[in-house]
CSV table of N, CA and C in Angstrom, one decimal:
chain,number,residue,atom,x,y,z
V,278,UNK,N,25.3,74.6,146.1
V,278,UNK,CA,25.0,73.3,145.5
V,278,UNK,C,26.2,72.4,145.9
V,279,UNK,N,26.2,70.9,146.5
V,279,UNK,CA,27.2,70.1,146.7
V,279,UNK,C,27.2,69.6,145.9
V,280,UNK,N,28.1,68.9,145.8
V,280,UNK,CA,28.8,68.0,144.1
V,280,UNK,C,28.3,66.6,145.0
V,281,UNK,N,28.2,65.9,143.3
V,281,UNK,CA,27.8,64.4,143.8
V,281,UNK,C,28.8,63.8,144.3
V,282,UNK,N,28.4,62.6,144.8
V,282,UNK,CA,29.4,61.8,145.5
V,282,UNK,C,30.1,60.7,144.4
V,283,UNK,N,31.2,61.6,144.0
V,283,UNK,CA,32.0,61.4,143.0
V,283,UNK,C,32.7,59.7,143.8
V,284,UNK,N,33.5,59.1,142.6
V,284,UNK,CA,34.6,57.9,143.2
V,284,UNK,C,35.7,58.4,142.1
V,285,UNK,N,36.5,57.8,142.5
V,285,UNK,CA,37.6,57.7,141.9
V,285,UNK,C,39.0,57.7,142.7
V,286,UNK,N,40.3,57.8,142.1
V,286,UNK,CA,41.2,58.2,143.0
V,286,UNK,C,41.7,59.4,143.4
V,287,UNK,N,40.8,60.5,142.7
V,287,UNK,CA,40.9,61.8,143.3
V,287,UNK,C,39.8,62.3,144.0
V,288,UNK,N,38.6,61.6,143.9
V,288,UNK,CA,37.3,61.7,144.9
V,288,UNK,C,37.9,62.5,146.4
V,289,UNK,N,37.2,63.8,146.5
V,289,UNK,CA,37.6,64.6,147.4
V,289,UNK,C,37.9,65.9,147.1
V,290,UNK,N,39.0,65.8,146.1
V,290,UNK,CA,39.9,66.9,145.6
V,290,UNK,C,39.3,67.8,145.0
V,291,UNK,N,39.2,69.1,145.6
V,291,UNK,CA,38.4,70.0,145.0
V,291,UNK,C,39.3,71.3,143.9
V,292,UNK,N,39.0,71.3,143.0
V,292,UNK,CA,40.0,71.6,141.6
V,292,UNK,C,38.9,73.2,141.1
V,293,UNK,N,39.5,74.5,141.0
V,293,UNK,CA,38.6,75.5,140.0
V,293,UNK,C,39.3,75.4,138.9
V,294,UNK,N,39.3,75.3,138.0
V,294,UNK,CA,39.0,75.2,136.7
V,294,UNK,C,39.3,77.1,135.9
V,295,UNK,N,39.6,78.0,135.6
V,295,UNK,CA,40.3,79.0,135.4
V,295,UNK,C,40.6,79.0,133.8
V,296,UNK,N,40.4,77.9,132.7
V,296,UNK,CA,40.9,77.5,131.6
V,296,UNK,C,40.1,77.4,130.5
V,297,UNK,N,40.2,78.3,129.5
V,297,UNK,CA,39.6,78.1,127.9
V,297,UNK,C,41.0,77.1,127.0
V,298,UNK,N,40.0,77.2,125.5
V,298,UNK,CA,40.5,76.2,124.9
V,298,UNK,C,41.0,75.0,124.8
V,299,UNK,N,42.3,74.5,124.9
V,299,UNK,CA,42.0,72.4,124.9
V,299,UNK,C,42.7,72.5,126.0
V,300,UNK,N,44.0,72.7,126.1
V,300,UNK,CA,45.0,72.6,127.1
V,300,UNK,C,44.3,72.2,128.6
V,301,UNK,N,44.2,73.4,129.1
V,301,UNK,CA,43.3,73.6,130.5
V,301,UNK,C,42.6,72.8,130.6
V,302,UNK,N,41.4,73.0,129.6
V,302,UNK,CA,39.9,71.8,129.8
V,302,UNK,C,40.4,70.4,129.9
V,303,UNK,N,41.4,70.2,129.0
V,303,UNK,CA,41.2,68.5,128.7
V,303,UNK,C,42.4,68.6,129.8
V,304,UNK,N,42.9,68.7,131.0
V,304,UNK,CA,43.7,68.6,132.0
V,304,UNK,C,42.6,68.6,132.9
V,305,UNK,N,41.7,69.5,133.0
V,305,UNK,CA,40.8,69.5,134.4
V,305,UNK,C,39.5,68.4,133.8
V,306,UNK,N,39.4,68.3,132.8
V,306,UNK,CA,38.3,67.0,132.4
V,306,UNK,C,39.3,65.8,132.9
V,307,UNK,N,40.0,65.7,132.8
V,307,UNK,CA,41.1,64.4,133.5
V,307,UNK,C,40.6,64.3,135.0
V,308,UNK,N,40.8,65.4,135.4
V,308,UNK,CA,40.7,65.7,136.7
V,308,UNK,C,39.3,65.2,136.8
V,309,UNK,N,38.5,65.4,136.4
V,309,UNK,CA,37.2,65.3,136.8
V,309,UNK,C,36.5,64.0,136.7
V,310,UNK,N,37.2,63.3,135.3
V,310,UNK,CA,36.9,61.9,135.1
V,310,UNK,C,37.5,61.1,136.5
V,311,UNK,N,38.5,61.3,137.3
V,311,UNK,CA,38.8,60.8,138.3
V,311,UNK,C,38.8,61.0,139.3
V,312,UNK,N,37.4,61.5,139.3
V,312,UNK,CA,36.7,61.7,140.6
V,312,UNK,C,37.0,62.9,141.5
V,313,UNK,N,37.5,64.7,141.0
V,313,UNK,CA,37.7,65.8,141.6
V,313,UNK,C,36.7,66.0,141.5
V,314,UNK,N,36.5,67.1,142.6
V,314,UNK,CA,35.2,68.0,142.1
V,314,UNK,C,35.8,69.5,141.5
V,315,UNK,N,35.3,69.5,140.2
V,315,UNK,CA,35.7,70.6,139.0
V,315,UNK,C,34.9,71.5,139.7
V,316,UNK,N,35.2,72.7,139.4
V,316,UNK,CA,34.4,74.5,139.9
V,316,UNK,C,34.6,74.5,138.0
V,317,UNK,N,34.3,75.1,137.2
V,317,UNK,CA,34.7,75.7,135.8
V,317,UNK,C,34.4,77.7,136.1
V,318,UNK,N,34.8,77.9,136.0
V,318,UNK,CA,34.8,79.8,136.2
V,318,UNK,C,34.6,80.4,134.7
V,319,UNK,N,33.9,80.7,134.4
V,319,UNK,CA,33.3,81.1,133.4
V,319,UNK,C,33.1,82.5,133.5
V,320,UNK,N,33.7,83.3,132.6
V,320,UNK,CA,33.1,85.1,131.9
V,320,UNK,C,31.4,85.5,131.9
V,321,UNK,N,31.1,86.2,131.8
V,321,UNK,CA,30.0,86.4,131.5
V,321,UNK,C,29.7,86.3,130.1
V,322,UNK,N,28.5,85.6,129.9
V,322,UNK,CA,28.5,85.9,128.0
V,322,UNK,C,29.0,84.1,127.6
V,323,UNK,N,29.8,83.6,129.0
V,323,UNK,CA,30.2,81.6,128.7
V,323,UNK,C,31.5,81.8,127.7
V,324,UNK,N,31.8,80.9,128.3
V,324,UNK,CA,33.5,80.3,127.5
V,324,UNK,C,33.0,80.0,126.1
V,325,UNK,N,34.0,80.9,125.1
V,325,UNK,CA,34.1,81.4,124.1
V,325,UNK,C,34.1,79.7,122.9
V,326,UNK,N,34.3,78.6,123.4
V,326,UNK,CA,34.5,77.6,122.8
V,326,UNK,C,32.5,76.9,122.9
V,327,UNK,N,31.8,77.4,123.2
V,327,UNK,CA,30.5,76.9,123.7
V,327,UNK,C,30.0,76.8,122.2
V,328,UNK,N,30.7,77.6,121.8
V,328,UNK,CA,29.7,78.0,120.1
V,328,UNK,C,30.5,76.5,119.2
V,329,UNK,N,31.9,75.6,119.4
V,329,UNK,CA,32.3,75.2,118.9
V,329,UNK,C,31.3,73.6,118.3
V,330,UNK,N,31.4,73.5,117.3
V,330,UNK,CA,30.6,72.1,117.0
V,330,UNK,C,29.1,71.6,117.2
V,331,UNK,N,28.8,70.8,116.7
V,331,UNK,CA,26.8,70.9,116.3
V,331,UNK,C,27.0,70.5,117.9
V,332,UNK,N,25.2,71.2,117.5
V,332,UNK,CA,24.5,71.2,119.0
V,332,UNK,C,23.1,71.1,119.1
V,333,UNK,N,22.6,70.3,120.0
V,333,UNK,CA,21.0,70.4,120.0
V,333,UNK,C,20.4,71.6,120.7
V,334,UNK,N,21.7,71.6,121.8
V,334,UNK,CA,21.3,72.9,122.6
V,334,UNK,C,22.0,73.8,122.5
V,335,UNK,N,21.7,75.4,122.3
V,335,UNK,CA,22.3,76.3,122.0
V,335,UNK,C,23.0,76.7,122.8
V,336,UNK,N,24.7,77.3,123.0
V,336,UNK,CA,25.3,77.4,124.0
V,336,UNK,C,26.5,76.2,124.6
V,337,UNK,N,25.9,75.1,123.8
V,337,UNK,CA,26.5,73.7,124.4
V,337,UNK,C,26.6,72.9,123.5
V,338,UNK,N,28.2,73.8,122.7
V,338,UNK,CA,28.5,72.7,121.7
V,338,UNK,C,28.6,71.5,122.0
V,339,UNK,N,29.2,70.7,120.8
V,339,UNK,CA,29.9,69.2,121.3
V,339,UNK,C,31.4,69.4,121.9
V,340,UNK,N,32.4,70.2,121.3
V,340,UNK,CA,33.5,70.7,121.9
V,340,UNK,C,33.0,71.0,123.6
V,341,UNK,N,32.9,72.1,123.8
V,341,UNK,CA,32.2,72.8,124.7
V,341,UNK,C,32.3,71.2,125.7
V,342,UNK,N,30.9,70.9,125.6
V,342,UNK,CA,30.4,69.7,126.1
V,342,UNK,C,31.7,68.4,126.8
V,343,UNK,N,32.1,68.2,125.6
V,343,UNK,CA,33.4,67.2,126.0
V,343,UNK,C,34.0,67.8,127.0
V,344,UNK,N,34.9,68.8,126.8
V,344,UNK,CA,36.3,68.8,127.4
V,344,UNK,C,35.5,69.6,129.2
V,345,UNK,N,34.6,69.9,129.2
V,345,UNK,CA,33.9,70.5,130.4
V,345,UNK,C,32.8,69.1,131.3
V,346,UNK,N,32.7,67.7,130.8
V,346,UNK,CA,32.2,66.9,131.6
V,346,UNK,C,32.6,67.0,132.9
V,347,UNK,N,31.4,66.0,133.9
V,347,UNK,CA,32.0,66.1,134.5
V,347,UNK,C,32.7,67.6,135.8
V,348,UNK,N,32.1,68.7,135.4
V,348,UNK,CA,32.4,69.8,136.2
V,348,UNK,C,31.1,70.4,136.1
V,349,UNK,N,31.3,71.4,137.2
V,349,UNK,CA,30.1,72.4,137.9
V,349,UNK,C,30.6,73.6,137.1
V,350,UNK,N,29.8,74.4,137.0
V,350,UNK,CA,30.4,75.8,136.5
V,350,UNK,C,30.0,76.9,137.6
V,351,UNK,N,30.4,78.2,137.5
V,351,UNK,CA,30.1,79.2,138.0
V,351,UNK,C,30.3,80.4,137.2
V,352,UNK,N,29.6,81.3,137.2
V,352,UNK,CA,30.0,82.6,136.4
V,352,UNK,C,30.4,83.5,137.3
V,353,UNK,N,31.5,83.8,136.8
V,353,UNK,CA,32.3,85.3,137.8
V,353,UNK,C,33.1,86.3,136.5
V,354,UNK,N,32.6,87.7,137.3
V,354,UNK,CA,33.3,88.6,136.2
V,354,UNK,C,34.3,89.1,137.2
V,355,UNK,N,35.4,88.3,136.4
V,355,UNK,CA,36.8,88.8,137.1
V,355,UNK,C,37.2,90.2,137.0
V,356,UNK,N,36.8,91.2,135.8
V,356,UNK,CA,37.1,92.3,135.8
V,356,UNK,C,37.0,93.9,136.9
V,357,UNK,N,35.7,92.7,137.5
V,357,UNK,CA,34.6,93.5,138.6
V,357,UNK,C,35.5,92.9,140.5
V,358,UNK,N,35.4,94.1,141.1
V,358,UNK,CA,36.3,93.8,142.4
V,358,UNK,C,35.0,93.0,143.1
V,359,UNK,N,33.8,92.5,142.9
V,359,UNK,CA,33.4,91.7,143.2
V,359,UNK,C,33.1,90.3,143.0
V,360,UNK,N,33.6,90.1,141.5
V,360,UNK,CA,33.7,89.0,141.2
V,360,UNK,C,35.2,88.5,141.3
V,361,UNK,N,36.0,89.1,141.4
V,361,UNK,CA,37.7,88.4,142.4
V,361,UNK,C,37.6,88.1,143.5
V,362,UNK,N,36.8,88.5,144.2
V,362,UNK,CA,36.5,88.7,145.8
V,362,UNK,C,35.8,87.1,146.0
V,363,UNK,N,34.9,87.2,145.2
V,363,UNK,CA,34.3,85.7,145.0
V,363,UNK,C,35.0,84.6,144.5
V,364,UNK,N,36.0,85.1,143.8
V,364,UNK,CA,36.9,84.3,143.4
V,364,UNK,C,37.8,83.5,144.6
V,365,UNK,N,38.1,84.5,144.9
V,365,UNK,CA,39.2,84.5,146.2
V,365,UNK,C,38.7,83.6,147.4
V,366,UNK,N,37.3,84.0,147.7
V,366,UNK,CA,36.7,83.2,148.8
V,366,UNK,C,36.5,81.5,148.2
V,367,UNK,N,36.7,81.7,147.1
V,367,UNK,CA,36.5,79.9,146.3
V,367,UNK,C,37.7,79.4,146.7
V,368,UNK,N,39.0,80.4,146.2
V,368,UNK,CA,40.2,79.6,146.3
V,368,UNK,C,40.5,79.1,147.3
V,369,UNK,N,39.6,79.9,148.8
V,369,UNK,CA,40.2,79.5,150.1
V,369,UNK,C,40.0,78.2,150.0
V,370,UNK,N,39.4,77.4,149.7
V,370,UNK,CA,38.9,76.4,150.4
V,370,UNK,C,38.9,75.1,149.1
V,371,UNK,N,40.1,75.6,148.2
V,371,UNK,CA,40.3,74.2,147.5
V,371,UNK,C,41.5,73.7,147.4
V,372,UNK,N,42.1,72.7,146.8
V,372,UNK,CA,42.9,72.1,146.9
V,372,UNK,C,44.2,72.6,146.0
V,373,UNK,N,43.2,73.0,144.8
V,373,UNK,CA,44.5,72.9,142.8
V,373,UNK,C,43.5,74.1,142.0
V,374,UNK,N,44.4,75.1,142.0
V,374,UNK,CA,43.6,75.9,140.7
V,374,UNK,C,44.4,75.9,139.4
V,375,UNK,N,43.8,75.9,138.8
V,375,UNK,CA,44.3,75.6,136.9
V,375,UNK,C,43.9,76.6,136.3
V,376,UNK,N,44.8,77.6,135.6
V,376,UNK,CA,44.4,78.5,134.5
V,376,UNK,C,45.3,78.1,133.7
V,377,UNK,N,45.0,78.9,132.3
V,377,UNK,CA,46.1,79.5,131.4
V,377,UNK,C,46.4,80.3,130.7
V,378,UNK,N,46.3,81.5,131.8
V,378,UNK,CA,45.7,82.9,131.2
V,378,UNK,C,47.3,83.4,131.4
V,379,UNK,N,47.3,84.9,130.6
V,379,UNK,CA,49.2,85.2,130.6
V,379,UNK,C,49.2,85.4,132.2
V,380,UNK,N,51.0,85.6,132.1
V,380,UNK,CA,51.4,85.4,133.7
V,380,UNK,C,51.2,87.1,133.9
V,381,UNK,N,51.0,88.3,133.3
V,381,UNK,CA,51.1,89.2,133.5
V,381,UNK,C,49.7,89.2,133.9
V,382,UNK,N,48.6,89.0,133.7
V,382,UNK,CA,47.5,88.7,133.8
V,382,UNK,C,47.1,88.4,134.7
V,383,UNK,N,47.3,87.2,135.3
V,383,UNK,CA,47.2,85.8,136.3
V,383,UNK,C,47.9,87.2,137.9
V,384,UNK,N,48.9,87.7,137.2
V,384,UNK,CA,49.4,88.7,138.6
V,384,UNK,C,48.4,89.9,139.1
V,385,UNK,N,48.2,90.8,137.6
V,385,UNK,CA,46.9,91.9,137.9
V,385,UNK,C,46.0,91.5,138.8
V,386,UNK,N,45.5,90.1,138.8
V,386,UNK,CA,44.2,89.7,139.2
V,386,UNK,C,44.4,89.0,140.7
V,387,UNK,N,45.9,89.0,141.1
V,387,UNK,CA,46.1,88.3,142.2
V,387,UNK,C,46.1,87.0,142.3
V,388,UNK,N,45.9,86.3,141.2
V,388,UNK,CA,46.0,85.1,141.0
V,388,UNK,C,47.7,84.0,140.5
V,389,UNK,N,48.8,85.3,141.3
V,389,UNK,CA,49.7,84.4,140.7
V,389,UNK,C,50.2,83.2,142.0
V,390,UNK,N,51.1,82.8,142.2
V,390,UNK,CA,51.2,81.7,143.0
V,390,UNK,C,51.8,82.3,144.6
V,391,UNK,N,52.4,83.4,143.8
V,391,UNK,CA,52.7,83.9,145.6
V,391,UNK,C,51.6,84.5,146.1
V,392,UNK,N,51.0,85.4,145.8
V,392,UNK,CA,49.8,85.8,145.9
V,392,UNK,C,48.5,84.9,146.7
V,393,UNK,N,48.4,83.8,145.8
V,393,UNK,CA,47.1,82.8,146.4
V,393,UNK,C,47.8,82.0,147.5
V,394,UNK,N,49.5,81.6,147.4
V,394,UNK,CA,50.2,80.6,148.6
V,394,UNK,C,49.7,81.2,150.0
V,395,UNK,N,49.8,82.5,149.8
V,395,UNK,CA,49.9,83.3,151.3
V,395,UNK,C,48.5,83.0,152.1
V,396,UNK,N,47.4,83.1,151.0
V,396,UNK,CA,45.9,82.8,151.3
V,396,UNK,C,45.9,81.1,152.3
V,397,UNK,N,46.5,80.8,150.9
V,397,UNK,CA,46.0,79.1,150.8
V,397,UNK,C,47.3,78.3,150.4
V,398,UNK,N,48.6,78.4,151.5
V,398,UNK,CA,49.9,77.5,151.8
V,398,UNK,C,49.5,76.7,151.0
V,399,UNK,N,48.5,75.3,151.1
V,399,UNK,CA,48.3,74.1,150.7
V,399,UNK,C,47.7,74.1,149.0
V,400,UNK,N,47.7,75.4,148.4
V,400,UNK,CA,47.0,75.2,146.8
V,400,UNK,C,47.9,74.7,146.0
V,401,UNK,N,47.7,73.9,145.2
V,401,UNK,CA,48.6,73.2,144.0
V,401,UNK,C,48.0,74.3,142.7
V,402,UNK,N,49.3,75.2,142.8
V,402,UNK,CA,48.7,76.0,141.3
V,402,UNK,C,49.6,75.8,140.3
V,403,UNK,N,48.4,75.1,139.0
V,403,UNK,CA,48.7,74.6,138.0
V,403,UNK,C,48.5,75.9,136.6
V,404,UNK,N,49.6,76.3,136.4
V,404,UNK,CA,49.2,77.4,135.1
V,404,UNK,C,49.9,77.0,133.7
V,405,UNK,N,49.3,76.5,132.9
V,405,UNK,CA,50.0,76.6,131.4
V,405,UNK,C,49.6,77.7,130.8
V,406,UNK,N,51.0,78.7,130.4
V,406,UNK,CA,51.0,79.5,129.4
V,406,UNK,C,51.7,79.4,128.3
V,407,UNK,N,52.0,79.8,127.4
V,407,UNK,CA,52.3,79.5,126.0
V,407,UNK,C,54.1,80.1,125.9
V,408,UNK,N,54.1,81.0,127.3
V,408,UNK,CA,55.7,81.6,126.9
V,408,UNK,C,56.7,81.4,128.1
V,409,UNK,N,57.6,81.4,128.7
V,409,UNK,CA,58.1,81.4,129.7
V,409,UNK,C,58.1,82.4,130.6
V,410,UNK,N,58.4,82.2,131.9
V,410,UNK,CA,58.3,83.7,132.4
V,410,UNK,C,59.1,84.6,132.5
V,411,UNK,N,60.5,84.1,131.6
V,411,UNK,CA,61.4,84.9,131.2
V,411,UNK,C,61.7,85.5,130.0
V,412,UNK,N,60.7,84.9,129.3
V,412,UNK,CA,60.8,85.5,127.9
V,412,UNK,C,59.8,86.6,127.5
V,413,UNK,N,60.8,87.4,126.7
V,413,UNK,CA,59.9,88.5,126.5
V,413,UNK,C,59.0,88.6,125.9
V,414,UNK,N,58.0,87.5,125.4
V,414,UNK,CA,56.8,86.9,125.1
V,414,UNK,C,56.0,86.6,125.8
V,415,UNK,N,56.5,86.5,127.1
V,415,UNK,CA,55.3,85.9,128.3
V,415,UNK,C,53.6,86.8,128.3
V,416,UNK,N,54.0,88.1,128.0
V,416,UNK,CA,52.4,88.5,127.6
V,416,UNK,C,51.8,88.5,126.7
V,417,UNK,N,52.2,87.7,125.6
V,417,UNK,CA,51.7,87.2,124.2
V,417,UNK,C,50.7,86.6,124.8
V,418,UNK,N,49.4,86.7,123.6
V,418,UNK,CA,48.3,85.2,123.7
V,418,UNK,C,49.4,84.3,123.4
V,419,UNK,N,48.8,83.2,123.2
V,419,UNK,CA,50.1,81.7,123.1
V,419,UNK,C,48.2,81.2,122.1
């Protein structure tokens, strides 16, 4: 599927999206109001916030809804060496990936920054976690 012919002053910029809860979303919904084209990478089963706030349609709260405008989604199960692979072939070919999953995590999966640079020199990778990566917290949820 191609994305519409977005405007804005990021029109072009192609962004995956890697992010539950507000942080992530309401940073790549920015992104998206100004014209990126959003990927959203979704679990199987959909981002755990879908159930938040009334809904006419099941699956698609008002939460949910807001902070996800504006983006395409895809489902990949990261867990599975086929859904990273598919992962991986996405990253080739975009500009900024955003998670904010732990950093111990984000490495398991190959998704840390040295990792995807080697792929893709030119990726802007954007990760908020909740701890530093020197603190002995960094594999806490946050």
């Amino acid at each position: 599927m191609k994305p519409s012919q977005a405007t804005g002053p990021l029109a072009g910029i192609r962004v995956v999206d890697l992010t539950t809860v507000v942080l992530g979303p309401f940073a790549t919904q920015v992104l998206g109001d100004m014209g990126a084209d959003v990927v959203k990478v979704e679990a199987p089963g959909g981002d755990t916030t879908r159930q938040i706030g009334p809904s006419r349609t099941p699956g698609l709260g008002a939460y949910f809804a807001n902070l996800n405008r504006n983006k395409r989604s895809i489902v990949l199960d990261l867990k599975r060496p086929a859904g990273r692979a598919a992962l991986l072939r996405l990253l080739d070919g975009v500009d900024v990936l955003v998670h904010n999953m732990r950093l111990g995590a984000a490495e398991r999966l190959g998704l840390d920054y040295p990792s995807l640079a080697a792929r893709n020199p030119r990726l802007v990778h954007a990760c908020a976690t909740g701890f530093r990566p020197d603190s002995a917290w960094r594999e806490a949820p946050a």
